[in-house]
Coordinates of C-alpha atoms in Angstrom, one line a residue:
M1 CA -7.6 -15.9 28.4
M2 CA -5.4 -18.1 26.2
S3 CA -5.5 -15.9 23.1
L4 CA -4.2 -12.8 25.0
H5 CA -1.5 -15.0 26.5
H6 CA -0.6 -16.3 23.0
D7 CA -0.5 -12.7 21.6
A8 CA 1.8 -11.6 24.5
Q9 CA 4.1 -14.6 23.8
L10 CA 4.3 -13.5 20.1
I11 CA 5.1 -10.0 21.1
R12 CA 7.9 -11.2 23.4
M13 CA 9.2 -13.4 20.6
V14 CA 9.3 -10.6 18.0
N15 CA 10.8 -8.2 20.5
Q16 CA 13.5 -10.7 21.3
I17 CA 14.2 -11.2 17.5
A18 CA 14.4 -7.4 17.2
A19 CA 16.9 -7.2 20.0
N20 CA 19.0 -9.9 18.5
L21 CA 18.9 -8.7 14.9
G22 CA 18.9 -4.9 15.6
G23 CA 22.3 -4.5 17.1
G24 CA 25.1 -3.1 15.0
R25 CA 22.8 -2.2 12.0
D26 CA 21.2 0.9 10.8
E27 CA 17.5 1.1 11.4
A28 CA 16.4 0.2 7.9
S29 CA 18.7 -2.8 7.7
A30 CA 17.5 -4.0 11.1
V31 CA 13.9 -3.7 10.2
A32 CA 14.4 -5.5 6.9
A33 CA 16.3 -8.3 8.8
I34 CA 13.5 -8.7 11.3
R35 CA 10.9 -8.8 8.6
R36 CA 12.8 -11.4 6.6
H37 CA 13.1 -13.6 9.7
L38 CA 9.4 -13.4 10.3
E39 CA 8.7 -14.1 6.6
T40 CA 11.0 -17.1 6.6
F41 CA 10.5 -18.8 9.9
W42 CA 7.0 -17.8 11.2
A43 CA 3.9 -19.8 10.2
R44 CA 1.2 -17.8 8.5
P45 CA -1.2 -17.9 11.5
M46 CA 1.6 -16.5 13.7
K47 CA 2.2 -13.6 11.3
Q48 CA -1.5 -12.9 11.0
R49 CA -2.0 -12.8 14.8
L50 CA 1.1 -10.5 15.2
I51 CA -0.2 -8.2 12.4
A52 CA -3.7 -8.1 14.0
G53 CA -2.1 -7.0 17.2
L54 CA -0.8 -3.8 15.5
E55 CA -4.2 -2.2 15.8
R56 CA -4.6 -2.9 19.5
E57 CA -4.0 -0.1 22.0
G58 CA -1.1 -0.7 24.3
S59 CA 0.8 -3.2 22.1
E60 CA 4.2 -3.6 23.7
L61 CA 6.1 -4.0 20.4
L62 CA 9.5 -2.4 20.4
P63 CA 9.9 0.3 17.7
L64 CA 12.0 -1.9 15.4
A65 CA 9.6 -4.8 15.9
R66 CA 6.6 -2.6 15.2
Q67 CA 8.2 -1.3 11.9
A68 CA 9.1 -4.8 10.8
T69 CA 5.5 -6.0 11.5
Q70 CA 4.1 -3.0 9.6
Q71 CA 6.3 -3.9 6.6
L72 CA 5.3 -7.5 6.9
A73 CA 1.6 -6.5 6.9
E74 CA 2.1 -4.3 3.8
R75 CA 3.9 -7.1 1.9
L76 CA 1.3 -9.7 2.8
S77 CA -1.4 -7.4 1.6
E78 CA 0.2 -7.1 -1.9
P79 CA -1.0 -9.3 -4.7
A80 CA 1.3 -12.3 -5.0
S81 CA 2.5 -11.3 -8.5
A82 CA 3.8 -8.0 -7.1
T83 CA 6.4 -9.8 -5.0
E84 CA 7.5 -12.4 -7.6
P85 CA 10.7 -11.8 -9.4
G86 CA 10.2 -10.5 -13.0
A87 CA 6.6 -9.4 -12.3

């Protein structure tokens, strides 16, 4: 099924990002760096699919990738004004 293949590809990608950005940093800094990367470079549909995969059993996200995805989900669910400077 194409969608499961696509989801697996997104998981591989975010795990690779976590491996690249996670080295040499404390956990909180690594998670923030991964989340910023996703916010900056991933298209909204990619982010939404990744977040939707959090609820699935057996998701193969690495711990740092999972935390970053959870943070991303929380930030995307906030009203836009809450994330704007000076709000």
